[in-house]
Short mmCIF file of C-alpha atoms (C1' of nucleotides) in Angstrom, two decimals:
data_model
loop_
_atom_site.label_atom_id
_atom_site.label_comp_id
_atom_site.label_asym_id
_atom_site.label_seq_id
_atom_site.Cartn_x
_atom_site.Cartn_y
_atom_site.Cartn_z
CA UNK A 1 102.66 37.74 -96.00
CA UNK A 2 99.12 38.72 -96.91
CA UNK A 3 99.25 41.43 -93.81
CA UNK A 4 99.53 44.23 -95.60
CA UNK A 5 98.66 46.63 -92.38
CA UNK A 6 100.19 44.43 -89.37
CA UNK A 7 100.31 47.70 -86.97
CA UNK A 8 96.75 48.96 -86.29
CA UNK A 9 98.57 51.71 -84.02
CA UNK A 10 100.18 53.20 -87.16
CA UNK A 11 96.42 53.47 -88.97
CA UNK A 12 95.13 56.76 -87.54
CA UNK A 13 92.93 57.49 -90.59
CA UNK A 14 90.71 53.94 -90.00
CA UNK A 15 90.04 53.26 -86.84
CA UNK A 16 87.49 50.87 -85.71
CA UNK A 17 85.08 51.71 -82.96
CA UNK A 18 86.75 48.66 -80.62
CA UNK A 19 89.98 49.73 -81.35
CA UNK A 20 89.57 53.57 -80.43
CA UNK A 21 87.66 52.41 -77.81
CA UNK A 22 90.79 50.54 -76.45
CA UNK A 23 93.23 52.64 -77.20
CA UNK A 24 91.39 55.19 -74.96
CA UNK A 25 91.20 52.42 -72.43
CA UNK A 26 94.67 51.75 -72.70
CA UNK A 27 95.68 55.49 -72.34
CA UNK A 28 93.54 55.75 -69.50
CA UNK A 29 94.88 52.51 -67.33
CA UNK A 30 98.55 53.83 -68.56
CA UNK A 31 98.63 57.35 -67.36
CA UNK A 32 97.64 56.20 -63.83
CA UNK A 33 100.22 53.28 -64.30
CA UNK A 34 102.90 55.52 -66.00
CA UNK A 35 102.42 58.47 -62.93
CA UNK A 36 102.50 56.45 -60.06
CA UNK A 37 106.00 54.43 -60.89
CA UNK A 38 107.39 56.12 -63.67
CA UNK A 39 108.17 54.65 -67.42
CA UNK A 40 110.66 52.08 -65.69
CA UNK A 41 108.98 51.58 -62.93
CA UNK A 42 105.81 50.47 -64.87
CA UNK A 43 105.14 46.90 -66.36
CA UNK A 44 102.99 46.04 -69.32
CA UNK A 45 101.13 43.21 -67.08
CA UNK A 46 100.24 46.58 -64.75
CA UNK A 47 98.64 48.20 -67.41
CA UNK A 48 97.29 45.54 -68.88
CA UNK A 49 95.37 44.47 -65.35
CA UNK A 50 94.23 48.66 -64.94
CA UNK A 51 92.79 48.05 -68.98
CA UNK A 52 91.34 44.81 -68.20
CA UNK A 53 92.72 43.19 -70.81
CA UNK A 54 95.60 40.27 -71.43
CA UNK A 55 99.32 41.54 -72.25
CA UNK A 56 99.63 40.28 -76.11
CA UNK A 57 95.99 42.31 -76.69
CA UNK A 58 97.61 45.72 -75.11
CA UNK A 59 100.51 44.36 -77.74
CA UNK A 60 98.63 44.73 -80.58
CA UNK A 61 97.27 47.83 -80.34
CA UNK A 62 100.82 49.51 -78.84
CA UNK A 63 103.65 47.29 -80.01
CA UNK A 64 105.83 48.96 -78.00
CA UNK A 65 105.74 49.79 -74.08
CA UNK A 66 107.33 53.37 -75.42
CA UNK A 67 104.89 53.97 -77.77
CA UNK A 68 101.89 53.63 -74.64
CA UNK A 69 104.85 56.39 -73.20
CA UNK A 70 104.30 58.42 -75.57
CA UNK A 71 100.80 58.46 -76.40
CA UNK A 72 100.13 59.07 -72.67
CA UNK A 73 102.52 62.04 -72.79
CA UNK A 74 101.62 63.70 -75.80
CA UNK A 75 97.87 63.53 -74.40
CA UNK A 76 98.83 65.22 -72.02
CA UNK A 77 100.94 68.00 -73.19
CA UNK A 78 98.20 69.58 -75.17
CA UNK A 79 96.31 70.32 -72.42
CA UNK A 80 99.51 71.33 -70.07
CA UNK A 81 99.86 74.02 -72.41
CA UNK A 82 96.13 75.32 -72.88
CA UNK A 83 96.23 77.78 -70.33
CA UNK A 84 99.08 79.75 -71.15
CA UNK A 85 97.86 79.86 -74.68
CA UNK A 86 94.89 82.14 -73.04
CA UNK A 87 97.27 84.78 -71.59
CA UNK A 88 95.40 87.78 -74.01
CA UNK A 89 97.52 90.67 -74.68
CA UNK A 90 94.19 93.25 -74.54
CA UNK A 91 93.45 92.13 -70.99
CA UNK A 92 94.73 93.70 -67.76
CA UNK A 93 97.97 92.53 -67.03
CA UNK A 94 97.54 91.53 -63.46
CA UNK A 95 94.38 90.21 -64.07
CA UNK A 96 95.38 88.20 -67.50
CA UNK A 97 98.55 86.80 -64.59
CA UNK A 98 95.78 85.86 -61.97
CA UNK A 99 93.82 83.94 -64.34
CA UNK A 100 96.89 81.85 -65.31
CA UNK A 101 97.67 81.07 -61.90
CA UNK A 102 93.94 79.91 -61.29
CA UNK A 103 94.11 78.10 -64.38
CA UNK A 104 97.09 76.31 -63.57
CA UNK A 105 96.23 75.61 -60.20
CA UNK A 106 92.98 74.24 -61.28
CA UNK A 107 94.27 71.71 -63.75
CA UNK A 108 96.69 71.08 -60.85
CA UNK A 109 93.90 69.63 -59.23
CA UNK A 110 91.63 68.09 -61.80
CA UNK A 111 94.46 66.40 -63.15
CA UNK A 112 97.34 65.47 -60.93
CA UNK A 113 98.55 62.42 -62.88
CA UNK A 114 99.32 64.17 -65.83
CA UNK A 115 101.36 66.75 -64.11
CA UNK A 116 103.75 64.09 -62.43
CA UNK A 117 103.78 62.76 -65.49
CA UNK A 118 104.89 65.01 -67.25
CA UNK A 119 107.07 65.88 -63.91
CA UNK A 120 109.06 62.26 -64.20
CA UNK A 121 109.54 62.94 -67.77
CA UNK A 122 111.34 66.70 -67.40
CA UNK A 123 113.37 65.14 -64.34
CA UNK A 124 114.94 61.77 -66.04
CA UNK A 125 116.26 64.83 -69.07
CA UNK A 126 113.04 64.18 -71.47
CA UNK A 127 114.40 61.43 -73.05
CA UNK A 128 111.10 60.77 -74.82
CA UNK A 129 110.03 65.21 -75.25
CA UNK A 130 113.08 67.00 -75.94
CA UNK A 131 111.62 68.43 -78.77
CA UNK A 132 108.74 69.17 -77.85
CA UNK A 133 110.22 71.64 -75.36
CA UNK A 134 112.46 73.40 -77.51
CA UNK A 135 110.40 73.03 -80.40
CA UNK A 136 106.16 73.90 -79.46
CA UNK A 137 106.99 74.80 -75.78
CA UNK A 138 109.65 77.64 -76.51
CA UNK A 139 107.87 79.18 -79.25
CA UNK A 140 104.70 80.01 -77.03
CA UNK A 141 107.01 81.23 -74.12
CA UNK A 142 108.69 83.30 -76.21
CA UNK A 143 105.64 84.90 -77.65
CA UNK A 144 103.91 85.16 -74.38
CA UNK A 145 107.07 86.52 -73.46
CA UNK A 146 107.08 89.33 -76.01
CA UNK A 147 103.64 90.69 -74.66
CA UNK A 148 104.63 90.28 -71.07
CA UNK A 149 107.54 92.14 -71.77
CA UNK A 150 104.98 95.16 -73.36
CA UNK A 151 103.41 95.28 -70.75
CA UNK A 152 106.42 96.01 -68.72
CA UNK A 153 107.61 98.60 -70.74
CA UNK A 154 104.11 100.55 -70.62
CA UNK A 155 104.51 100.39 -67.35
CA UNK A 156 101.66 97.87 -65.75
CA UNK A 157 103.15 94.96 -64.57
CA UNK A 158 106.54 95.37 -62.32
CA UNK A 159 109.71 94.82 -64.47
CA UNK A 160 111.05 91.61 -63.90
CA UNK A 161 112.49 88.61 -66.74
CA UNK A 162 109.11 87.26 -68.92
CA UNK A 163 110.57 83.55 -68.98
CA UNK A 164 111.71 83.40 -65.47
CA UNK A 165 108.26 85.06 -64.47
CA UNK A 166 106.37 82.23 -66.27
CA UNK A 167 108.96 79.34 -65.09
CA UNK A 168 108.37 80.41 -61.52
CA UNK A 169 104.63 80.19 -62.38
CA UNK A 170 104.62 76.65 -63.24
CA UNK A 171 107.10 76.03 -60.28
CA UNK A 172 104.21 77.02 -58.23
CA UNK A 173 100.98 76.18 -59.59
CA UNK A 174 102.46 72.30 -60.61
CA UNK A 175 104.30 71.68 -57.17
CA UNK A 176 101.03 71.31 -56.00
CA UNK A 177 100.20 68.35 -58.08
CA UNK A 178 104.07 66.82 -58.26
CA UNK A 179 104.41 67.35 -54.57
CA UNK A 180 100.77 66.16 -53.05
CA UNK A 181 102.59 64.22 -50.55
CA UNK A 182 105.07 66.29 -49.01
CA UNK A 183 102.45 69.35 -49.33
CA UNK A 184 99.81 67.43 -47.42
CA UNK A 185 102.40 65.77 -44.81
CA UNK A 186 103.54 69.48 -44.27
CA UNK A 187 100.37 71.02 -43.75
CA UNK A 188 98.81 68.30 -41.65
CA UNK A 189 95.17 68.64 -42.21
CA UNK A 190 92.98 66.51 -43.91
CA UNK A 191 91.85 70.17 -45.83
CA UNK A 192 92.26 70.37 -49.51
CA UNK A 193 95.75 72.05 -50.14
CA UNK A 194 94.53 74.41 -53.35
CA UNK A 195 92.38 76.95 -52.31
CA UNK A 196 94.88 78.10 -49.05
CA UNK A 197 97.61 77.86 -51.70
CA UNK A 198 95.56 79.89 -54.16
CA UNK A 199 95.42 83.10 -51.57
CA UNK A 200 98.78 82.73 -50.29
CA UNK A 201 100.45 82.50 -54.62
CA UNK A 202 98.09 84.99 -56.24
CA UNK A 203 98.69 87.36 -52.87
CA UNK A 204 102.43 86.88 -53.17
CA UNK A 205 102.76 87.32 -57.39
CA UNK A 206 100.10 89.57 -57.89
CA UNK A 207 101.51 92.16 -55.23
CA UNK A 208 104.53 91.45 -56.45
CA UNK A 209 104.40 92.14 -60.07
CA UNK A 210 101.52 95.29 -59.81
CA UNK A 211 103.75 98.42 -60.52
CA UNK A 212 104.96 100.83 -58.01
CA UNK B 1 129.16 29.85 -38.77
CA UNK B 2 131.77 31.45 -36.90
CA UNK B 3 131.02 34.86 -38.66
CA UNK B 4 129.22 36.87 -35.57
CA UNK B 5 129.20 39.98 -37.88
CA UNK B 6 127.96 39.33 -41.23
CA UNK B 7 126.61 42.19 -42.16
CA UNK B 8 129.10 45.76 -41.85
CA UNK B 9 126.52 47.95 -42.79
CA UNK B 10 124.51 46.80 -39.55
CA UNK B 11 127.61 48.12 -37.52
CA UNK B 12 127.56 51.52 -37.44
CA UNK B 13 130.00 51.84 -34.43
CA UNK B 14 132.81 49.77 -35.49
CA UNK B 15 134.06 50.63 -38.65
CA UNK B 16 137.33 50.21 -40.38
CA UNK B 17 138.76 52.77 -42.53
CA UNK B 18 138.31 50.61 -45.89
CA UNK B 19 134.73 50.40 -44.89
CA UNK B 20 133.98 54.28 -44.38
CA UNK B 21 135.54 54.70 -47.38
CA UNK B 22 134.19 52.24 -49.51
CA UNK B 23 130.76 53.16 -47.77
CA UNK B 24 131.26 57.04 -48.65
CA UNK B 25 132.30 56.22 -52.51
CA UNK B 26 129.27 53.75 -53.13
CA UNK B 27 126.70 56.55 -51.97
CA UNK B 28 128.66 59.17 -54.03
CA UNK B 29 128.26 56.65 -57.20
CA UNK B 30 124.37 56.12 -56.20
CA UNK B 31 123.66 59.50 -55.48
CA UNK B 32 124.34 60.48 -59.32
CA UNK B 33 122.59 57.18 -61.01
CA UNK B 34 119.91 56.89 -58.89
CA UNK B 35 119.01 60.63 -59.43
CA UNK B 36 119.22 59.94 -63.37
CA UNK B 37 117.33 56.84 -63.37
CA UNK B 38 115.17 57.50 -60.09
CA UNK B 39 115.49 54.10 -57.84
CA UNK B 40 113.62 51.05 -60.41
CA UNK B 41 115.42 52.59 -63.24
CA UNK B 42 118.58 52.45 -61.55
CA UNK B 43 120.97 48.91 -61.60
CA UNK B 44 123.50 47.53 -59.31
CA UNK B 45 125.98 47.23 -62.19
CA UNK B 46 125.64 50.75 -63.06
CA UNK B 47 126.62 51.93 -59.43
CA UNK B 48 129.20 49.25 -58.78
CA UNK B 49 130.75 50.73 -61.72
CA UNK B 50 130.47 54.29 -61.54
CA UNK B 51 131.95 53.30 -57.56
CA UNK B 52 134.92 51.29 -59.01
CA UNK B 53 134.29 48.11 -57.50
CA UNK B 54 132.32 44.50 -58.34
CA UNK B 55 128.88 44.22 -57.94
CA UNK B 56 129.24 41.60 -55.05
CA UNK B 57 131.23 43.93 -53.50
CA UNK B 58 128.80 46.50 -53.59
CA UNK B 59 126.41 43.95 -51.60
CA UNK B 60 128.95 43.37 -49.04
CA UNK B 61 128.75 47.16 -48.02
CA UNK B 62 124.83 47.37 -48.70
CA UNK B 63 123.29 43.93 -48.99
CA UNK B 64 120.20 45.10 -50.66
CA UNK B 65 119.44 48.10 -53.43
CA UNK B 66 116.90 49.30 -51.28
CA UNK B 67 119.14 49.92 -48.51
CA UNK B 68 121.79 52.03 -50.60
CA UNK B 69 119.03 54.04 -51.86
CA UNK B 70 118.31 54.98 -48.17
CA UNK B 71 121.36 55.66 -47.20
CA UNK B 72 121.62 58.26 -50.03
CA UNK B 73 118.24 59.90 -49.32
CA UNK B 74 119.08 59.87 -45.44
CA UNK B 75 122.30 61.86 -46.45
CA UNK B 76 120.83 64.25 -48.75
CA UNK B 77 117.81 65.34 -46.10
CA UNK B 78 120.27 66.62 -43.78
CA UNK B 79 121.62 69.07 -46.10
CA UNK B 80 118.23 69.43 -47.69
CA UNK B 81 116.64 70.88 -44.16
CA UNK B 82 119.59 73.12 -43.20
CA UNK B 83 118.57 76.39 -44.89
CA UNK B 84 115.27 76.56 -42.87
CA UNK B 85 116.68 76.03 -39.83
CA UNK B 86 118.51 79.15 -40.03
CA UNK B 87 115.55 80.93 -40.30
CA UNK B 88 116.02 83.31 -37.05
CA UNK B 89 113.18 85.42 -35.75
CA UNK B 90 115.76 87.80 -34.35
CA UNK B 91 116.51 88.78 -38.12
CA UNK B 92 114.62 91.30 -40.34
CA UNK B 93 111.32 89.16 -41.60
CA UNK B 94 112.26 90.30 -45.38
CA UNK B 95 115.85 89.84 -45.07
CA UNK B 96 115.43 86.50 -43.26
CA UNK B 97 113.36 85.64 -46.45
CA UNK B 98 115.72 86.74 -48.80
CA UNK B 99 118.20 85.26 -47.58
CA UNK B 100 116.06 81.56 -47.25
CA UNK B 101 115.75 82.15 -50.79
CA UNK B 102 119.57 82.59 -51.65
CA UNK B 103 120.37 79.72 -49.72
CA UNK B 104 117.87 77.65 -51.21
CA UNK B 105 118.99 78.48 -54.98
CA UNK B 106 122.36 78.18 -54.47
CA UNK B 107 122.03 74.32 -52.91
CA UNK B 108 119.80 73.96 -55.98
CA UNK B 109 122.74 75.03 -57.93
CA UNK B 110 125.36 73.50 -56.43
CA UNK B 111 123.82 69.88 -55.86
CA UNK B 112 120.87 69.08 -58.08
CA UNK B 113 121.42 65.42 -58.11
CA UNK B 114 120.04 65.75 -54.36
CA UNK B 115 117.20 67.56 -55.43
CA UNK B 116 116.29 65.54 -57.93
CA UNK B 117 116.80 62.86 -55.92
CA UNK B 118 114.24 64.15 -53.62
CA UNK B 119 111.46 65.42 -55.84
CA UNK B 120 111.55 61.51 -57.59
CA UNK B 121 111.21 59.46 -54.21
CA UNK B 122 108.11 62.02 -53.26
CA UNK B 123 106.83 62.41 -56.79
CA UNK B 124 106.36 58.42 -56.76
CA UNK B 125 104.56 58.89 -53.21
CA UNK B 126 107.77 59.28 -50.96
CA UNK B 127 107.34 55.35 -49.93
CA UNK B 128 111.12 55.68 -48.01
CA UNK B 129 110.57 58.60 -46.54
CA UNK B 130 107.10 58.75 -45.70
CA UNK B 131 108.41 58.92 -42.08
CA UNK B 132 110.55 62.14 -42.77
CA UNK B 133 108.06 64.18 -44.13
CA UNK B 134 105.51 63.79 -41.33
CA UNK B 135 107.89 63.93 -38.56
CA UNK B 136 110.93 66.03 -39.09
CA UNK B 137 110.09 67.90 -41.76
CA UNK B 138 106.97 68.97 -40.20
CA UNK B 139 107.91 69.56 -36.98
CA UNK B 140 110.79 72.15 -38.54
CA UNK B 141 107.96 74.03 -40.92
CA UNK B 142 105.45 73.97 -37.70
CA UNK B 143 108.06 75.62 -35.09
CA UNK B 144 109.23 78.01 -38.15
CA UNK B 145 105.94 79.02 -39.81
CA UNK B 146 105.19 80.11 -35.95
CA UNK B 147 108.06 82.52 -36.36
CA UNK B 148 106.45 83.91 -39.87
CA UNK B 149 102.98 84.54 -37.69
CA UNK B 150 104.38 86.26 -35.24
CA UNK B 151 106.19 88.55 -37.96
CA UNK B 152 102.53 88.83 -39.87
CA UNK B 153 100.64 89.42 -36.36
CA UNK B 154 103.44 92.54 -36.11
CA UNK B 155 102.92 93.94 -39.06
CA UNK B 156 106.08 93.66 -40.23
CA UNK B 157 105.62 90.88 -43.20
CA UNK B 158 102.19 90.85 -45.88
CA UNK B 159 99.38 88.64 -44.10
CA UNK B 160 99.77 85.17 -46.10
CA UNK B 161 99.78 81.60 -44.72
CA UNK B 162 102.55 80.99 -43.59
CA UNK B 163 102.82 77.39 -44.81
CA UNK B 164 102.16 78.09 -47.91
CA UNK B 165 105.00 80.63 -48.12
CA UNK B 166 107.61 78.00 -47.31
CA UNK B 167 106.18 75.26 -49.40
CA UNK B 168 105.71 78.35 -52.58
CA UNK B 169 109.47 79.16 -51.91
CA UNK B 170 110.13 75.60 -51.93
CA UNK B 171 108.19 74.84 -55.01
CA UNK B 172 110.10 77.85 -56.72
CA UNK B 173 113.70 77.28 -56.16
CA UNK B 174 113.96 73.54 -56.27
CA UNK B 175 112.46 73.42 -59.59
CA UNK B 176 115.74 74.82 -61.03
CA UNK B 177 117.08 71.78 -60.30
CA UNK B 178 114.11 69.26 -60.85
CA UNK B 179 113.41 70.77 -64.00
CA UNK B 180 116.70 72.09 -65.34
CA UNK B 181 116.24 70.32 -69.03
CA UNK B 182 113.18 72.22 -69.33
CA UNK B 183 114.40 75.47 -67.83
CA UNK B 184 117.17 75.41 -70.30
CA UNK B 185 115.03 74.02 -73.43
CA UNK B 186 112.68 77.34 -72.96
CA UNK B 187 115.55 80.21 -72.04
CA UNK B 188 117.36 78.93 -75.14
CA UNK B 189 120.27 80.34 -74.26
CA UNK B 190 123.51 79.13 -72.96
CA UNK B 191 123.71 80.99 -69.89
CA UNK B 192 123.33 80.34 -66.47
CA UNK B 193 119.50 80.06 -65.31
CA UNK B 194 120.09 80.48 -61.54
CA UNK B 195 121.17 84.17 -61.19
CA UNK B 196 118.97 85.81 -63.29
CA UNK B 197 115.88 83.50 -61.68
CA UNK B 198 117.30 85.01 -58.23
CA UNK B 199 116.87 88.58 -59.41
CA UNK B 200 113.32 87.72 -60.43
CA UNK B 201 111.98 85.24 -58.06
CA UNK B 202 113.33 87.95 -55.15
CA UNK B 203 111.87 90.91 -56.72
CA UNK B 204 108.56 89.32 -56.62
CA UNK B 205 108.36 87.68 -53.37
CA UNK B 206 109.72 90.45 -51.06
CA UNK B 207 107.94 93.00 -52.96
CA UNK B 208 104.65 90.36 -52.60
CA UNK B 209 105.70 90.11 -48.92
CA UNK B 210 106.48 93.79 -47.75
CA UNK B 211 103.78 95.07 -45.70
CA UNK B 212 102.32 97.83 -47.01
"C1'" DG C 1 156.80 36.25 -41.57
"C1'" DC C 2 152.38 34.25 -39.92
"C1'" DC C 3 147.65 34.10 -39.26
"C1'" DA C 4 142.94 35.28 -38.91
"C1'" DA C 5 139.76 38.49 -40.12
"C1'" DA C 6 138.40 41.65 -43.57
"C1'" DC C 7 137.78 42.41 -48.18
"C1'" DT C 8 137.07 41.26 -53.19
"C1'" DT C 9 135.32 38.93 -57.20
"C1'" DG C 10 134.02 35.44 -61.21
"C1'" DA C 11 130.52 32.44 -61.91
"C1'" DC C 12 126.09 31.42 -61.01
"C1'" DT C 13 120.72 31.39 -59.96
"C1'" DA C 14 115.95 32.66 -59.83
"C1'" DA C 15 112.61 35.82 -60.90
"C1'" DA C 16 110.73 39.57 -63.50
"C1'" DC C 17 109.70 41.48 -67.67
"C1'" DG C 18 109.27 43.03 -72.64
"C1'" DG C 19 107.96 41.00 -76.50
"C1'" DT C 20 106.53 36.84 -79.98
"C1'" DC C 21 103.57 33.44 -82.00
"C1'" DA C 22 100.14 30.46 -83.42
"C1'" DA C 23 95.77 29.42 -82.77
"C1'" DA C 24 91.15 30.43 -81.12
"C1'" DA C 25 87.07 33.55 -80.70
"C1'" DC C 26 84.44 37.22 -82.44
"C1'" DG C 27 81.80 40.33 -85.56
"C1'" DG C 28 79.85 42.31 -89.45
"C1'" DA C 29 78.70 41.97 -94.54
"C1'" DC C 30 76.52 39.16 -97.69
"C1'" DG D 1 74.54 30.66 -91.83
"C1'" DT D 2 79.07 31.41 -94.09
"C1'" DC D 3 83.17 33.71 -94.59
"C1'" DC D 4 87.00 36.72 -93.86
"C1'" DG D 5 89.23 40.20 -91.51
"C1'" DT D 6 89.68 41.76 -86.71
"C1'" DT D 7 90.42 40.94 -82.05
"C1'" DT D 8 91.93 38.15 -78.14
"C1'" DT D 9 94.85 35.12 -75.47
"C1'" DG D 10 97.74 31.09 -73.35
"C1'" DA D 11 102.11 29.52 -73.77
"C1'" DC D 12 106.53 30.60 -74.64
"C1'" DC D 13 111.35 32.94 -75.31
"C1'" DG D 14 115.48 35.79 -74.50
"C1'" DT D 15 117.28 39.29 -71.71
"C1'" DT D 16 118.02 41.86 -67.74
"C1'" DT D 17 118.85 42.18 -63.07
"C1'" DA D 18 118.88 41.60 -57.83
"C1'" DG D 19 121.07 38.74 -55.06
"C1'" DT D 20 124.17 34.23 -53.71
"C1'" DC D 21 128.23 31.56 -53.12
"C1'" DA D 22 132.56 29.71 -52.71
"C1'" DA D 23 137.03 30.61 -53.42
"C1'" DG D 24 140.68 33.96 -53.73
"C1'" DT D 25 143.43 38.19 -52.15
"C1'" DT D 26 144.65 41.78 -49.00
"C1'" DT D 27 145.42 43.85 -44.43
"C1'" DG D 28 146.90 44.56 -39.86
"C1'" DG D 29 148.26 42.80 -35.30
"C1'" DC D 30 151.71 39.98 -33.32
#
DNA sequence: GCCAAACTTGACTAAACGGTCAAAACGGAC
DNA sequence: GTCCGTTTTGACCGTTTAGTCAAGTTTGGC
């Protein structure tokens, strides 16, 4: 009755110390949680253990196990989209496309979880980030796009479709994160995957796509 | 008590013609939930209807979900591994890898369910088909990667590791199905994704993979 | 047509799980 | 130290879901 705020996750202007301190904790414990078994596959008493905390506490800062989903994932897709953001129309074409691949590779590595992640997510239909893919998503690949295509028709990068160019990209760079199992079964060795992967992608796409 | 057979899914030589049948609709039916769902996500009810039949029923063909989900995965790795087999040294090295390529798309076209299947059991650390992936599958990209070498040590294919070129290919043409939602969210348009991804994904990889 | 084996299902159970609630513990301002 | 809002939790509830069971129906060989 006289609770006039009951939901402390819908006060982002005042925040306590403890609870952004949680909240990170609980974002933490739940993007391990949420990447390993998937949204279904995950239980609050999981995430709760990972946290270190007791269910009904995880409860009252996320009321909902969706809205832990979602925090996670919108985290996350901030920094999945970073790199292409960089792509600089005054650079060198190949060289702007090398540093993306790098880039991509890299957070590959440093962050694995969020990739599968965001993987699971793409793969059950985005139930939870359909607009963020047509909406944020589509706008920067169509303005990347637009310079890739420039530099096309000046003649310094091979012709070949922007969007499928940059799709094939993140096919790539991310099956290196999504795929860690299979890649490492595959290859056998107890050597990290990335760096042979590195040579063999930016040998294959930057030959490729340098004009002839 | 006098039941010596209680369990027909344990006997694989003696089959009735209800039971093949029954067996083949039920991992139709799974194929497309659990590929939606992934295998937690998934419910009995939901196959047993999509199969036509009661849920008890369902458990007399497959007495646990775990074993359904199997069976499914066992039938889609067949199909899954056929393409690279066909890789034949006796072929032209950039033919032989277009036409890997084609093959690869087009089963990515024609049955993403299986593919998505796939990238969600080794996305959540392959933990049915661990086996598969260090046994089978490797022994397949170990005898043909050998073939690749032998093309590279002639001169007659760009010097890459060859691992990495199968799993890159790999990475590249199964994410038209993993990632279809996505695909379709960023080209924004209501065509087809697969042929014009062909055009582009081959123009960069055999022009990345001609010697020069 | 009869019979036994094969097949099918409605009704049920036990466990797991998301979420609630009321009460206790804590912390900072005075 | 007192007080009040914030934080924390044990106990609990309703639903969902994998799997059981006993009884019914169908099928195929004779």
């Amino acid at each position: 009755m006289n609770r006039p705020e009951p939901d402390p996750a819908l006060r982002a202007t005042t925040r306590t110390r403890i609870q952004s301190r949680n909240r990170e904790i609980i974002v933490q414990a739940a993007l391990e949680v949420f990447s390993t078994y998937g949204f279904r596959g995950t239980t609050l008493d999981q995430i709760a253990a990972k946290a270190g905390m007791s269910k009904p506490n995880l409860l009252y800062y996320f009321p909902r196990k969706e809205g832990i989903y979602v925090a996670v994932l919108e985290e996350t897709l901030t920094e999945w989209l970073e790199p292409l953001t960089r792509l600089d129309e005054a650079g060198d074409p190949v060289d702007e496309i090398r540093k993306y691949i790098v880039l991509k590779l890299e957070l590959s590595r440093r962050n694995p979880a969020a990739s599968r992640l965001f993987a699971n997510e793409i793969l059950h239909g985005a139930p939870s980030i359909g607009g963020f893919l047509t909406g944020p998503l589509r706008a920067l690949v169509d303005e990347k796009s637009a310079i890739i295509s420039r530099w096309i028709a000046e003649g310094r990068l091979a012709p070949v479709d922007p969007r499928h160019l940059i799709i094939t990209i993140w096919a790539v760079t991310q099956h290196y994160a999504d795929f860690d199992v299979q890649v490492r079964a595959v290859l056998g060795s107890e050597a990290e995957p990335i760096p042979d992967a590195e040579a063999t992608i930016l040998s294959i796409f930057l030959n490729g796509l340098r004009p002839r």
